[in-house]
Amino acid sequence: RAKDFQAKGDIKSSVIELKSAIQKDPNNPQARWILGELYIKKRMGTEAEKELKKAEELGVSDESIKVLLGEALLLQGEYKRILDEIQPTQETTPLNRARIHRQRGEALLGLGHLEEGCNLFENAKEAFANYAPAYRTLAQCSIAQLNYDEAKVRLDEALKIDVRDADTWAQLGSLELIRDNVQAAKSAFLKAQSIDRAHIQASMGL
């Protein structure tokens, strides 16, 4: 039932079902793993980390955990831990390698290392060309360098890959605000909200 609710986008109901499953069987690794993933979607980093660590204790492999754990740590601003704990290995798939490069790049940006972080975003794009967040984070680098036209190109590339990425639409809204394109910014923020009603950046932008 939790998976059915998740497929319909009803995260709240899915979380309730998973909590019920865990109450009946606290040692169910799959329920813990999925609950951790849903907490990330709800931007609840601490709660996600707790469930993912429990899933790992119950036997879920490190390779299956580490990408989600990286997202949980990002939500908490635990940048140094990401650099220390989240690294690709020979077993890491190309897509997960791209995700990890992006997470480590965002951690470096959070610590003030712009050039190193942007280099990792390039690595993410090279690891998996159809990974939309790589282009979105490269747009962050362009914005930081005041190259707004290049940032727009990067965001357009990201949306061609995944038109339902709320984060990309929200970032596009913020870029259009910088460029004084108020109506375009509003449209982008509203698009982000239509995908994720609780999107904080979109709400603030509006």
Short mmCIF file of C-alpha atoms in Angstrom, two decimals:
data_model
loop_
_atom_site.label_atom_id
_atom_site.label_comp_id
_atom_site.label_asym_id
_atom_site.label_seq_id
_atom_site.Cartn_x
_atom_site.Cartn_y
_atom_site.Cartn_z
CA ARG A 1 0.00 0.00 0.00
CA ALA A 2 2.88 2.34 0.77
CA LYS A 3 4.30 1.80 -2.72
CA ASP A 4 0.87 2.44 -4.27
CA PHE A 5 0.55 5.75 -2.40
CA GLN A 6 4.10 6.68 -3.40
CA ALA A 7 3.32 6.01 -7.07
CA LYS A 8 0.35 8.37 -6.80
CA GLY A 9 2.51 11.08 -5.22
CA ASP A 10 0.79 10.79 -1.83
CA ILE A 11 3.94 10.82 0.29
CA LYS A 12 2.13 11.47 3.58
CA SER A 13 -0.06 8.36 3.29
CA SER A 14 2.91 6.29 2.16
CA VAL A 15 4.87 7.34 5.26
CA ILE A 16 1.92 6.36 7.49
CA GLU A 17 1.76 2.89 5.91
CA LEU A 18 5.51 2.38 6.29
CA LYS A 19 5.47 3.44 9.94
CA SER A 20 2.67 0.93 10.49
CA ALA A 21 4.71 -1.79 8.79
CA ILE A 22 7.76 -0.98 10.92
CA GLN A 23 5.65 -1.01 14.09
CA LYS A 24 4.60 -4.56 13.22
CA ASP A 25 8.08 -5.60 12.07
CA PRO A 26 10.86 -3.27 13.30
CA ASN A 27 13.50 -5.38 11.55
CA ASN A 28 12.11 -4.98 8.02
CA PRO A 29 15.04 -3.50 6.03
CA GLN A 30 12.98 -2.70 2.93
CA ALA A 31 10.44 -0.64 4.90
CA ARG A 32 13.27 1.25 6.61
CA TRP A 33 15.00 1.91 3.27
CA ILE A 34 11.85 3.18 1.55
CA LEU A 35 10.92 5.33 4.56
CA GLY A 36 14.37 6.91 4.45
CA GLU A 37 13.86 7.70 0.77
CA LEU A 38 10.47 9.30 1.48
CA TYR A 39 11.88 11.40 4.32
CA ILE A 40 14.39 12.79 1.82
CA LYS A 41 11.52 13.78 -0.47
CA LYS A 42 9.97 15.54 2.53
CA ARG A 43 13.35 17.22 3.18
CA MET A 44 13.65 15.58 6.60
CA GLY A 45 17.37 14.82 6.59
CA THR A 46 17.85 13.72 10.20
CA GLU A 47 14.92 11.29 10.08
CA ALA A 48 16.09 9.94 6.72
CA GLU A 49 19.61 9.29 8.01
CA LYS A 50 18.24 7.40 11.02
CA GLU A 51 16.12 5.06 8.86
CA LEU A 52 18.86 4.50 6.29
CA LYS A 53 21.41 3.64 8.98
CA LYS A 54 18.92 1.18 10.49
CA ALA A 55 18.33 -0.38 7.05
CA GLU A 56 22.09 -0.79 6.67
CA GLU A 57 22.31 -2.49 10.08
CA LEU A 58 19.57 -4.86 8.92
CA GLY A 59 21.52 -5.92 5.84
CA VAL A 60 20.93 -3.40 3.04
CA SER A 61 24.23 -3.00 1.17
CA ASP A 62 26.40 0.11 1.46
CA GLU A 63 26.09 0.68 -2.31
CA SER A 64 22.29 0.78 -2.01
CA ILE A 65 22.42 3.15 0.96
CA LYS A 66 25.18 5.64 0.20
CA VAL A 67 23.46 7.81 -2.45
CA LEU A 68 20.36 8.30 -0.30
CA LEU A 69 22.55 8.87 2.76
CA GLY A 70 24.41 11.56 0.82
CA GLU A 71 21.12 13.35 0.16
CA ALA A 72 20.18 13.08 3.84
CA LEU A 73 23.51 14.60 4.85
CA LEU A 74 23.12 17.41 2.33
CA LEU A 75 19.74 18.30 3.84
CA GLN A 76 21.46 18.58 7.22
CA GLY A 77 24.35 20.67 5.91
CA GLU A 78 26.80 17.93 6.93
CA TYR A 79 29.27 18.84 4.19
CA LYS A 80 32.44 17.45 5.77
CA ARG A 81 30.74 14.12 6.47
CA ILE A 82 29.74 13.86 2.81
CA LEU A 83 33.35 14.33 1.75
CA ASP A 84 34.53 11.82 4.36
CA GLU A 85 31.82 9.16 4.00
CA ILE A 86 30.22 9.33 0.53
CA GLN A 87 32.59 8.17 -2.20
CA PRO A 88 32.17 6.08 -5.36
CA THR A 89 33.75 2.64 -5.64
CA GLN A 90 34.39 0.22 -8.50
CA GLU A 91 30.92 -1.25 -7.87
CA THR A 92 29.14 2.12 -8.17
CA THR A 93 26.90 2.37 -11.25
CA PRO A 94 27.43 5.30 -13.69
CA LEU A 95 24.21 6.99 -12.52
CA ASN A 96 25.09 6.65 -8.84
CA ARG A 97 28.62 7.84 -9.61
CA ALA A 98 27.09 10.99 -11.14
CA ARG A 99 24.89 11.45 -8.08
CA ILE A 100 27.84 11.11 -5.71
CA HIS A 101 29.97 13.55 -7.72
CA ARG A 102 27.09 16.04 -7.55
CA GLN A 103 26.65 15.55 -3.79
CA ARG A 104 30.36 15.99 -3.15
CA GLY A 105 30.37 19.05 -5.40
CA GLU A 106 27.52 20.60 -3.45
CA ALA A 107 29.37 19.84 -0.21
CA LEU A 108 32.45 21.64 -1.54
CA LEU A 109 30.32 24.64 -2.53
CA GLY A 110 28.83 24.63 0.95
CA LEU A 111 32.36 24.83 2.36
CA GLY A 112 33.24 27.70 0.02
CA HIS A 113 35.30 25.77 -2.55
CA LEU A 114 33.63 26.93 -5.78
CA GLU A 115 36.16 25.76 -8.37
CA GLU A 116 36.58 22.28 -6.87
CA GLY A 117 32.83 21.87 -6.54
CA CYS A 118 32.17 22.94 -10.13
CA ASN A 119 34.80 20.47 -11.37
CA LEU A 120 32.86 17.67 -9.68
CA PHE A 121 29.64 18.81 -11.36
CA GLU A 122 31.46 18.40 -14.70
CA ASN A 123 32.51 14.93 -13.56
CA ALA A 124 28.87 14.14 -12.78
CA LYS A 125 27.83 15.12 -16.30
CA GLU A 126 30.61 13.01 -17.80
CA ALA A 127 29.70 9.99 -15.64
CA PHE A 128 26.06 10.04 -16.78
CA ALA A 129 25.09 12.49 -19.52
CA ASN A 130 21.33 12.20 -18.87
CA TYR A 131 21.56 13.19 -15.21
CA ALA A 132 19.60 16.45 -15.03
CA PRO A 133 20.92 17.66 -11.63
CA ALA A 134 24.46 17.79 -13.09
CA TYR A 135 23.34 20.53 -15.49
CA ARG A 136 21.33 22.27 -12.75
CA THR A 137 24.33 22.42 -10.45
CA LEU A 138 26.56 23.59 -13.31
CA ALA A 139 24.06 26.43 -13.71
CA GLN A 140 24.81 27.35 -10.07
CA CYS A 141 28.46 27.73 -11.04
CA SER A 142 27.55 29.94 -14.00
CA ILE A 143 25.40 32.13 -11.75
CA ALA A 144 28.22 32.43 -9.22
CA GLN A 145 30.45 33.62 -12.08
CA LEU A 146 27.72 36.10 -13.19
CA ASN A 147 27.35 34.27 -16.51
CA TYR A 148 23.55 34.29 -16.60
CA ASP A 149 23.16 33.36 -20.28
CA GLU A 150 25.23 30.21 -19.77
CA ALA A 151 23.21 29.40 -16.64
CA LYS A 152 19.99 29.61 -18.68
CA VAL A 153 21.42 27.20 -21.26
CA ARG A 154 22.37 24.76 -18.51
CA LEU A 155 18.91 24.88 -16.95
CA ASP A 156 17.24 24.40 -20.34
CA GLU A 157 19.44 21.31 -20.84
CA ALA A 158 18.36 19.97 -17.45
CA LEU A 159 14.67 20.45 -18.29
CA LYS A 160 15.08 18.66 -21.62
CA ILE A 161 16.24 15.63 -19.63
CA ASP A 162 13.66 15.91 -16.82
CA VAL A 163 10.85 18.41 -17.27
CA ARG A 164 9.39 17.44 -13.88
CA ASP A 165 12.41 18.38 -11.77
CA ALA A 166 10.96 20.94 -9.34
CA ASP A 167 14.43 22.04 -8.21
CA THR A 168 15.38 22.99 -11.77
CA TRP A 169 12.19 25.02 -12.26
CA ALA A 170 12.77 26.80 -8.94
CA GLN A 171 16.35 27.61 -9.87
CA LEU A 172 15.17 28.88 -13.24
CA GLY A 173 12.74 31.14 -11.38
CA SER A 174 15.56 32.52 -9.24
CA LEU A 175 17.69 33.11 -12.33
CA GLU A 176 14.88 34.97 -14.09
CA LEU A 177 14.49 37.18 -11.00
CA ILE A 178 18.19 38.07 -11.21
CA ARG A 179 17.64 38.94 -14.88
CA ASP A 180 14.58 41.09 -13.99
CA ASN A 181 12.23 38.81 -15.94
CA VAL A 182 9.50 38.84 -13.31
CA GLN A 183 6.74 37.09 -15.26
CA ALA A 184 9.09 34.34 -16.43
CA ALA A 185 10.26 33.91 -12.84
CA LYS A 186 6.68 33.64 -11.60
CA SER A 187 5.83 31.03 -14.23
CA ALA A 188 8.88 28.94 -13.30
CA PHE A 189 8.12 29.10 -9.57
CA LEU A 190 4.50 28.11 -10.19
CA LYS A 191 5.66 25.20 -12.33
CA ALA A 192 7.92 24.04 -9.48
CA GLN A 193 4.99 24.27 -7.06
CA SER A 194 2.75 22.28 -9.39
CA ILE A 195 5.28 19.44 -9.15
CA ASP A 196 6.10 19.85 -5.44
CA ARG A 197 3.54 21.86 -3.47
CA ALA A 198 5.89 22.15 -0.49
CA HIS A 199 8.90 23.42 -2.46
CA ILE A 200 10.51 26.04 -0.22
CA GLN A 201 12.58 27.88 -2.84
CA ALA A 202 9.54 28.22 -5.12
CA SER A 203 7.37 29.51 -2.26
CA MET A 204 9.99 32.05 -1.22
CA GLY A 205 10.48 33.15 -4.81
CA LEU A 206 6.78 33.75 -5.29
#
